[in-house]
PDB file of C-alpha atoms in Angstrom:
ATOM      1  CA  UNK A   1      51.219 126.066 154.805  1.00 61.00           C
ATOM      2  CA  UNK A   2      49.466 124.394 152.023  1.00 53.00           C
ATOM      3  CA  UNK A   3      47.871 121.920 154.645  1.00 60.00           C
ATOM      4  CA  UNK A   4      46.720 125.222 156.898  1.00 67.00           C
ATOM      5  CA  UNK A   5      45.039 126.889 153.953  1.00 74.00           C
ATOM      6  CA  UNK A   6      47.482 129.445 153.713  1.00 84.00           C
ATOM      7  CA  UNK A   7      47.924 130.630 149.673  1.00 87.00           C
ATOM      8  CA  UNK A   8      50.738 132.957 147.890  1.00 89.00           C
ATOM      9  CA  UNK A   9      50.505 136.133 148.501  1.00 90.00           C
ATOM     10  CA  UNK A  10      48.255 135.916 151.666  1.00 92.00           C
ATOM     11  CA  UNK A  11      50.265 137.676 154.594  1.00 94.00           C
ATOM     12  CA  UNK A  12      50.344 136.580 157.681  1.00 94.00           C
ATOM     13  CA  UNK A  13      48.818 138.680 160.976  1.00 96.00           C
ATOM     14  CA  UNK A  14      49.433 137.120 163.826  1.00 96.00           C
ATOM     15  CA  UNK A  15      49.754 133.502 165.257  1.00 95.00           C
ATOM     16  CA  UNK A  16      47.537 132.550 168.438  1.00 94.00           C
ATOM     17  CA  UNK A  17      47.046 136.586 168.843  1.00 94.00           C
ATOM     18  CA  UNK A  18      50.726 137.293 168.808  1.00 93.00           C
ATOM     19  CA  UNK A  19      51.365 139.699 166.105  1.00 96.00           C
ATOM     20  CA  UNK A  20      53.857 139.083 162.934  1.00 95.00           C
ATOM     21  CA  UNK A  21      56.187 141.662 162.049  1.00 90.00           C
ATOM     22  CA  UNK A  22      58.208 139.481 158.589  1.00 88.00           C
ATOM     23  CA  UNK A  23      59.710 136.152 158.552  1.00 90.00           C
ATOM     24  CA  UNK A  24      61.749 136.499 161.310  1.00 92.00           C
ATOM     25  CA  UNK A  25      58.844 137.085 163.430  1.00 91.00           C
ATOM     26  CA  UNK A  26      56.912 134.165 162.099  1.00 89.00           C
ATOM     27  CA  UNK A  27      59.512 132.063 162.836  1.00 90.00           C
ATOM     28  CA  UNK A  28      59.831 133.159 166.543  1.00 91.00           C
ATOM     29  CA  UNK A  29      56.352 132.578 167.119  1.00 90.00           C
ATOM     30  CA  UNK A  30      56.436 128.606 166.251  1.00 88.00           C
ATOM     31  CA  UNK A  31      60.084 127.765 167.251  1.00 88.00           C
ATOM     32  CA  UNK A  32      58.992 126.895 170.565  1.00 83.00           C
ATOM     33  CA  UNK A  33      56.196 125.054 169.769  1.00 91.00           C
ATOM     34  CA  UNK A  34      56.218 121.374 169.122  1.00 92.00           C
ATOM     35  CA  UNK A  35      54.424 119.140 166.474  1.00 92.00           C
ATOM     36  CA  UNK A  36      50.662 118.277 167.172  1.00 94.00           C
ATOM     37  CA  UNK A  37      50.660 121.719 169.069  1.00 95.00           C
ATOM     38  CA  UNK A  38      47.206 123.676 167.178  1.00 95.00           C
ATOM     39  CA  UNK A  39      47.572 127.018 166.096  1.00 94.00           C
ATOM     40  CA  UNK A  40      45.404 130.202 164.902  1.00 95.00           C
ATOM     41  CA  UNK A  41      46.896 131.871 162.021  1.00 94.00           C
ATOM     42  CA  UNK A  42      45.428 135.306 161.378  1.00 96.00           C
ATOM     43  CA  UNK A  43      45.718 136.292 157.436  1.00 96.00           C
ATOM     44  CA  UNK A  44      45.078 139.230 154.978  1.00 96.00           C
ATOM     45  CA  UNK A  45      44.129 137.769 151.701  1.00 95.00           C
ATOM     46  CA  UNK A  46      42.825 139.847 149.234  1.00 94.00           C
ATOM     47  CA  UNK A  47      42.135 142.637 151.673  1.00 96.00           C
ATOM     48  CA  UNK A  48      40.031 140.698 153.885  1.00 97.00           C
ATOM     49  CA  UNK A  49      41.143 139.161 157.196  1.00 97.00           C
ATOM     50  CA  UNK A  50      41.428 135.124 157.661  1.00 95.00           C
ATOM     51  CA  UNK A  51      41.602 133.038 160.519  1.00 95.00           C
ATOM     52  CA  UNK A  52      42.966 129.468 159.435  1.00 93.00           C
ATOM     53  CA  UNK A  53      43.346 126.609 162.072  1.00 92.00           C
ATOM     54  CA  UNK A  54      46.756 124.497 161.646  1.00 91.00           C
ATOM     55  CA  UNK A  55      48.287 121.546 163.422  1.00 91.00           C
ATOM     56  CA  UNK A  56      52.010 121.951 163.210  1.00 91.00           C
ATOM     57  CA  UNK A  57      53.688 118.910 161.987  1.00 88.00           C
ATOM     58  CA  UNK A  58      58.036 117.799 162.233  1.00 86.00           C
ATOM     59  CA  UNK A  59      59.908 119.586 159.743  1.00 76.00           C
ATOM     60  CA  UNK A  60      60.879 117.635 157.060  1.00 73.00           C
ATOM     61  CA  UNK A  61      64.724 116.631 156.538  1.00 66.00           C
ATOM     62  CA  UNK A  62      66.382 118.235 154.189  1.00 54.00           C
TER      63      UNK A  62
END
């Protein structure tokens, strides 16, 4: 997220047009994607609307 330009308290709008309803929807709309795979991120930050371009890397072990 910090990579994407994405900040606390920014909220996300959709992902390549799809529309984000909470966590559970942001989740669903990269779970079938795979790293390298490019993706729009709509954002409201600060009342204005964002688009920030991100390249979706492996998620790290934990």
């Amino acid at each position: 997220a910090d990579v994407a330009g994405i900040k606390v308290d920014d909220v996300v709008l959709s992902v390549n047009g799809e529309p984000i309803t909470g966590q559970a929807g942001l989740v669903a709309a990269i779970r079938d994607r795979s790293p390298g795979d490019k993706v729009e991120i709509e954002i409201l930050r600060a009342g204005e609307r964002v688009t920030v371009s991100a390249t979706l890397v492996a998620r790290a072990s934990e």
